[in-house]
Amino acid sequence: MLKYLFDLFLFTSCFIAGCALLMVLQTDQLLHLQYDSTGYLVFVFFSTLCSYNFHWYLSADATSENARVRWTQHHKILHLLLTAIGAIGSAWYFFHFIHHWFWLGGAVLLTFLYSAPKLHSGPFAWLRKIAVGKTLFLAFVWMYVTTFLPIAIDGRHWNAAAFLFCTSRFLLIYAICIIFDYRDRDYDREAGIRSMITYFNERGINNLFALSMAGFVTSTILLYFYEFSVMTIILLVVPGIIVAFLYPIAKKNFSDYLYYFVLDGLMMFSSLLTIFISNK
């Protein structure tokens, strides 16, 4: 029973939607943003629920994610229902923030384009041939929604600290996305979906991961010069250390729970740390 409930929570993308909320809360906390954060959190929750369930509804033919694919194949109607619920909820709050339509519209377009190559109709299927930056694209979407958009809506904190925080978060997410794409590279090749990971050899992928992690650590440490405390810097770096430790393990162990709970959870782990641990 507990496993069924855990799978339901994880595979309906409620968990990843919760991760997105915590990441937004951390952005608000560390950059001292002031806007209708409650409304934006609801928008992010519903839009994440919509986009991920839509993506998984289109991914039922994947072969490298056995447990989740089996679950998806037996719950396609539930994925469609959650997609509809998420679409209605996010549309309602989109109009709540209609004055920021340009920034929000960008988020909607970017999110759709990530899943669009999985559609089998003409123009969308064509995107598979040009989606070389799939890994970069997904990392950018996550950074855009959880970090850049709150800053844009607030409109009063365009500064070096905001730029470094966006960079730090993007590079950590990108490192995690590299691991996901490494696992999916055979399926992506068969499906005709291109990415840098499908082009690079093992050494090239390792170098790309190392470069991303080095950039993450550097941009995070530089936040110290913009009134981020030493403790905050340490808490922000912790997930990166764990990701680096898990990298060789995740290249051999393709467990859905390692990927969709542990690795996805590491995107928001520093949020838990900075929200609940005093870091002044």
CSV table of C-alpha atoms in Angstrom, one decimal:
chain,number,residue,atom,x,y,z
A,1,MET,CA,0.0,0.0,0.0
A,2,LEU,CA,2.8,2.4,0.9
A,3,LYS,CA,4.7,1.6,-2.3
A,4,TYR,CA,1.5,2.2,-4.3
A,5,LEU,CA,1.0,5.6,-2.6
A,6,PHE,CA,4.7,6.5,-3.1
A,7,ASP,CA,4.5,5.6,-6.8
A,8,LEU,CA,1.3,7.6,-7.2
A,9,PHE,CA,3.0,10.6,-5.6
A,10,LEU,CA,6.2,10.2,-7.6
A,11,PHE,CA,4.8,9.1,-11.0
A,12,THR,CA,2.0,11.6,-11.2
A,13,SER,CA,4.7,14.3,-11.0
A,14,CYS,CA,3.3,15.7,-7.7
A,15,PHE,CA,6.8,15.3,-6.3
A,16,ILE,CA,8.6,17.2,-9.0
A,17,ALA,CA,5.9,19.9,-8.8
A,18,GLY,CA,6.7,20.2,-5.1
A,19,CYS,CA,10.4,20.5,-5.9
A,20,ALA,CA,9.6,23.4,-8.2
A,21,LEU,CA,7.7,25.2,-5.4
A,22,LEU,CA,10.6,24.8,-2.9
A,23,MET,CA,13.0,26.2,-5.5
A,24,VAL,CA,10.8,29.3,-6.1
A,25,LEU,CA,10.6,29.8,-2.3
A,26,GLN,CA,14.4,29.7,-2.0
A,27,THR,CA,14.7,32.3,-4.8
A,28,ASP,CA,12.2,34.5,-3.0
A,29,GLN,CA,14.0,34.0,0.3
A,30,LEU,CA,17.6,34.5,-0.8
A,31,LEU,CA,17.0,37.4,-3.2
A,32,HIS,CA,14.4,39.1,-0.9
A,33,LEU,CA,11.8,39.3,-3.7
A,34,GLN,CA,8.4,41.0,-3.1
A,35,TYR,CA,5.5,40.1,-5.3
A,36,ASP,CA,2.4,37.9,-5.2
A,37,SER,CA,4.4,34.8,-4.4
A,38,THR,CA,1.4,32.7,-3.3
A,39,GLY,CA,-0.3,33.2,-6.7
A,40,TYR,CA,2.9,32.4,-8.5
A,41,LEU,CA,3.5,29.2,-6.5
A,42,VAL,CA,0.0,28.0,-7.5
A,43,PHE,CA,0.8,28.8,-11.1
A,44,VAL,CA,4.1,26.9,-11.0
A,45,PHE,CA,2.5,23.9,-9.3
A,46,PHE,CA,-0.3,23.6,-11.9
A,47,SER,CA,1.9,24.3,-14.9
A,48,THR,CA,4.5,21.7,-13.7
A,49,LEU,CA,1.7,19.2,-13.2
A,50,CYS,CA,0.4,19.9,-16.7
A,51,SER,CA,3.7,19.8,-18.5
A,52,TYR,CA,5.1,16.7,-16.9
A,53,ASN,CA,1.9,14.6,-17.2
A,54,PHE,CA,1.6,15.7,-20.8
A,55,HIS,CA,5.3,14.7,-21.4
A,56,TRP,CA,4.8,11.3,-19.8
A,57,TYR,CA,1.6,10.6,-21.6
A,58,LEU,CA,3.6,11.0,-24.8
A,59,SER,CA,6.5,8.9,-23.4
A,60,ALA,CA,4.7,5.5,-22.9
A,61,ASP,CA,6.8,3.9,-25.6
A,62,ALA,CA,10.1,4.5,-23.8
A,63,THR,CA,12.2,1.5,-23.0
A,64,SER,CA,14.9,2.6,-20.6
A,65,GLU,CA,12.6,3.5,-17.7
A,66,ASN,CA,10.8,0.2,-17.0
A,67,ALA,CA,9.0,0.9,-13.7
A,68,ARG,CA,7.7,4.3,-14.6
A,69,VAL,CA,6.8,3.3,-18.2
A,70,ARG,CA,4.8,0.3,-16.9
A,71,TRP,CA,3.0,2.6,-14.5
A,72,THR,CA,2.4,5.2,-17.3
A,73,GLN,CA,1.0,2.5,-19.6
A,74,HIS,CA,-1.6,1.6,-16.9
A,75,HIS,CA,-2.4,5.1,-16.0
A,76,LYS,CA,-2.6,7.1,-19.3
A,77,ILE,CA,-6.1,8.3,-18.5
A,78,LEU,CA,-4.9,9.7,-15.2
A,79,HIS,CA,-2.0,11.5,-17.0
A,80,LEU,CA,-4.5,13.1,-19.3
A,81,LEU,CA,-6.8,14.1,-16.4
A,82,LEU,CA,-3.9,15.6,-14.5
A,83,THR,CA,-2.7,17.4,-17.7
A,84,ALA,CA,-6.2,18.9,-18.1
A,85,ILE,CA,-6.4,19.9,-14.4
A,86,GLY,CA,-2.9,21.4,-14.6
A,87,ALA,CA,-3.8,23.3,-17.8
A,88,ILE,CA,-6.9,24.8,-16.3
A,89,GLY,CA,-5.2,25.8,-13.0
A,90,SER,CA,-2.2,27.3,-14.8
A,91,ALA,CA,-4.4,29.1,-17.3
A,92,TRP,CA,-6.4,30.7,-14.5
A,93,TYR,CA,-3.3,32.0,-12.8
A,94,PHE,CA,-1.7,33.0,-16.1
A,95,PHE,CA,-4.4,35.6,-16.4
A,96,HIS,CA,-3.9,36.5,-12.7
A,97,PHE,CA,-0.4,37.7,-13.8
A,98,ILE,CA,-1.5,39.0,-17.2
A,99,HIS,CA,0.6,42.2,-16.8
A,100,HIS,CA,3.6,39.9,-17.1
A,101,TRP,CA,2.3,38.1,-20.1
A,102,PHE,CA,5.6,38.4,-22.1
A,103,TRP,CA,7.7,36.6,-19.5
A,104,LEU,CA,5.0,34.0,-18.7
A,105,GLY,CA,4.3,33.4,-22.4
A,106,GLY,CA,8.0,32.6,-22.8
A,107,ALA,CA,7.7,30.0,-20.1
A,108,VAL,CA,4.7,28.4,-21.7
A,109,LEU,CA,6.3,28.2,-25.1
A,110,LEU,CA,9.6,26.8,-23.8
A,111,THR,CA,7.8,24.2,-21.7
A,112,PHE,CA,5.7,23.0,-24.7
A,113,LEU,CA,8.7,22.9,-27.0
A,114,TYR,CA,10.5,20.5,-24.8
A,115,SER,CA,7.8,17.9,-25.2
A,116,ALA,CA,6.8,18.8,-28.7
A,117,PRO,CA,9.4,16.5,-30.4
A,118,LYS,CA,7.5,13.5,-28.9
A,119,LEU,CA,4.5,14.4,-31.0
A,120,HIS,CA,4.4,12.4,-34.2
A,121,SER,CA,2.8,15.0,-36.5
A,122,GLY,CA,4.9,16.8,-39.1
A,123,PRO,CA,6.3,20.1,-37.7
A,124,PHE,CA,6.7,18.7,-34.2
A,125,ALA,CA,8.4,15.5,-35.3
A,126,TRP,CA,10.8,17.7,-37.3
A,127,LEU,CA,12.0,19.3,-34.0
A,128,ARG,CA,13.7,16.0,-33.2
A,129,LYS,CA,16.3,16.7,-35.9
A,130,ILE,CA,17.2,20.1,-34.5
A,131,ALA,CA,16.8,19.5,-30.8
A,132,VAL,CA,20.6,19.3,-30.3
A,133,GLY,CA,20.5,21.4,-27.1
A,134,LYS,CA,17.8,19.3,-25.4
A,135,THR,CA,19.7,19.0,-22.2
A,136,LEU,CA,20.5,22.7,-22.2
A,137,PHE,CA,16.9,23.5,-23.1
A,138,LEU,CA,15.4,21.6,-20.1
A,139,ALA,CA,17.9,23.1,-17.6
A,140,PHE,CA,17.1,26.5,-18.9
A,141,VAL,CA,13.4,26.0,-18.6
A,142,TRP,CA,13.8,25.0,-15.0
A,143,MET,CA,16.0,27.9,-14.2
A,144,TYR,CA,13.7,30.3,-16.1
A,145,VAL,CA,10.5,29.2,-14.2
A,146,THR,CA,12.0,28.8,-10.7
A,147,THR,CA,14.5,31.7,-10.7
A,148,PHE,CA,14.4,34.2,-13.6
A,149,LEU,CA,10.6,34.6,-13.7
A,150,PRO,CA,10.2,35.5,-10.0
A,151,ILE,CA,13.0,38.1,-10.4
A,152,ALA,CA,11.2,39.4,-13.6
A,153,ILE,CA,7.8,39.6,-11.9
A,154,ASP,CA,9.3,41.4,-8.8
A,155,GLY,CA,11.2,43.7,-11.2
A,156,ARG,CA,13.3,45.4,-8.5
A,157,HIS,CA,16.2,43.0,-8.1
A,158,TRP,CA,18.1,42.9,-11.4
A,159,ASN,CA,21.6,42.8,-10.1
A,160,ALA,CA,24.8,40.7,-10.1
A,161,ALA,CA,23.6,38.5,-7.3
A,162,ALA,CA,20.5,37.6,-9.3
A,163,PHE,CA,22.6,36.8,-12.3
A,164,LEU,CA,25.0,34.6,-10.3
A,165,PHE,CA,22.1,32.8,-8.6
A,166,CYS,CA,20.5,32.1,-11.9
A,167,THR,CA,23.8,30.8,-13.3
A,168,SER,CA,24.4,28.6,-10.2
A,169,ARG,CA,21.0,27.0,-10.4
A,170,PHE,CA,21.1,26.5,-14.1
A,171,LEU,CA,24.5,24.7,-14.0
A,172,LEU,CA,23.4,22.4,-11.2
A,173,ILE,CA,20.3,21.4,-13.0
A,174,TYR,CA,22.2,21.0,-16.2
A,175,ALA,CA,24.6,18.6,-14.5
A,176,ILE,CA,21.6,16.5,-13.3
A,177,CYS,CA,20.1,16.7,-16.8
A,178,ILE,CA,23.3,15.3,-18.3
A,179,ILE,CA,22.9,12.2,-16.1
A,180,PHE,CA,19.3,11.8,-17.3
A,181,ASP,CA,20.3,12.2,-20.9
A,182,TYR,CA,23.2,9.7,-20.5
A,183,ARG,CA,20.7,7.1,-19.3
A,184,ASP,CA,18.3,7.9,-22.2
A,185,ARG,CA,20.9,8.2,-25.0
A,186,ASP,CA,20.1,4.8,-26.7
A,187,TYR,CA,16.4,5.5,-26.7
A,188,ASP,CA,17.0,9.1,-28.0
A,189,ARG,CA,19.1,7.7,-30.8
A,190,GLU,CA,16.5,5.2,-31.8
A,191,ALA,CA,13.7,7.8,-31.7
A,192,GLY,CA,15.8,10.2,-33.7
A,193,ILE,CA,16.0,12.8,-30.9
A,194,ARG,CA,19.3,14.6,-31.0
A,195,SER,CA,21.3,16.0,-28.1
A,196,MET,CA,24.9,16.7,-27.2
A,197,ILE,CA,24.9,13.6,-25.1
A,198,THR,CA,24.0,11.4,-28.2
A,199,TYR,CA,26.9,13.0,-30.1
A,200,PHE,CA,29.6,12.9,-27.4
A,201,ASN,CA,31.6,9.8,-26.4
A,202,GLU,CA,32.1,8.8,-22.8
A,203,ARG,CA,35.1,11.1,-22.2
A,204,GLY,CA,33.2,14.0,-23.8
A,205,ILE,CA,30.2,13.5,-21.5
A,206,ASN,CA,32.4,13.3,-18.5
A,207,ASN,CA,34.2,16.5,-19.4
A,208,LEU,CA,30.9,18.2,-20.0
A,209,PHE,CA,29.6,17.1,-16.6
A,210,ALA,CA,32.9,18.3,-14.9
A,211,LEU,CA,32.7,21.6,-16.6
A,212,SER,CA,29.1,22.1,-15.5
A,213,MET,CA,30.0,21.2,-11.9
A,214,ALA,CA,33.0,23.5,-11.9
A,215,GLY,CA,30.9,26.4,-13.2
A,216,PHE,CA,28.2,25.7,-10.6
A,217,VAL,CA,30.7,25.8,-7.7
A,218,THR,CA,32.4,28.9,-9.0
A,219,SER,CA,29.2,30.9,-9.5
A,220,THR,CA,27.9,29.8,-6.1
A,221,ILE,CA,31.1,30.8,-4.3
A,222,LEU,CA,31.1,34.2,-6.0
A,223,LEU,CA,27.7,34.9,-4.3
A,224,TYR,CA,29.7,35.5,-1.1
A,225,PHE,CA,30.8,38.8,-2.5
A,226,TYR,CA,27.1,39.9,-2.8
A,227,GLU,CA,26.1,39.5,0.9
A,228,PHE,CA,25.5,35.8,0.9
A,229,SER,CA,26.8,34.3,4.1
A,230,VAL,CA,29.4,31.5,4.3
A,231,MET,CA,26.7,29.1,5.6
A,232,THR,CA,24.4,29.9,2.8
A,233,ILE,CA,27.1,29.2,0.2
A,234,ILE,CA,27.9,25.9,1.9
A,235,LEU,CA,24.2,24.9,1.9
A,236,LEU,CA,23.9,25.8,-1.8
A,237,VAL,CA,27.0,23.7,-2.7
A,238,VAL,CA,25.9,20.6,-0.8
A,239,PRO,CA,23.6,19.2,-3.5
A,240,GLY,CA,26.4,19.6,-6.1
A,241,ILE,CA,28.7,17.5,-3.9
A,242,ILE,CA,26.1,14.8,-3.7
A,243,VAL,CA,25.4,14.9,-7.5
A,244,ALA,CA,29.2,14.5,-8.2
A,245,PHE,CA,29.3,11.5,-5.8
A,246,LEU,CA,26.3,9.9,-7.5
A,247,TYR,CA,27.4,10.5,-11.0
A,248,PRO,CA,29.4,7.3,-11.5
A,249,ILE,CA,26.7,5.3,-9.7
A,250,ALA,CA,23.8,6.7,-11.8
A,251,LYS,CA,25.7,5.9,-15.0
A,252,LYS,CA,25.3,2.2,-14.0
A,253,ASN,CA,22.2,2.1,-11.9
A,254,PHE,CA,19.1,3.3,-13.9
A,255,SER,CA,16.6,2.8,-11.1
A,256,ASP,CA,13.6,5.1,-11.5
A,257,TYR,CA,13.7,5.9,-7.8
A,258,LEU,CA,17.3,7.0,-8.0
A,259,TYR,CA,16.5,9.2,-10.9
A,260,TYR,CA,13.0,10.6,-10.2
A,261,PHE,CA,13.3,10.8,-6.4
A,262,VAL,CA,16.9,11.2,-5.5
A,263,LEU,CA,18.4,13.1,-8.5
A,264,ASP,CA,15.2,15.2,-9.1
A,265,GLY,CA,15.1,15.8,-5.4
A,266,LEU,CA,18.6,17.2,-5.4
A,267,MET,CA,17.4,20.1,-7.5
A,268,MET,CA,15.5,21.4,-4.5
A,269,PHE,CA,17.6,20.0,-1.7
A,270,SER,CA,19.5,23.2,-1.0
A,271,SER,CA,16.0,24.9,-0.8
A,272,LEU,CA,15.1,22.6,2.1
A,273,LEU,CA,18.5,23.4,3.8
A,274,THR,CA,18.3,27.2,3.4
A,275,ILE,CA,14.6,27.4,4.3
A,276,PHE,CA,14.8,25.3,7.5
A,277,ILE,CA,18.4,25.9,8.7
A,278,SER,CA,19.4,29.3,10.0
A,279,ASN,CA,22.1,30.6,7.7
A,280,LYS,CA,22.6,34.2,8.8
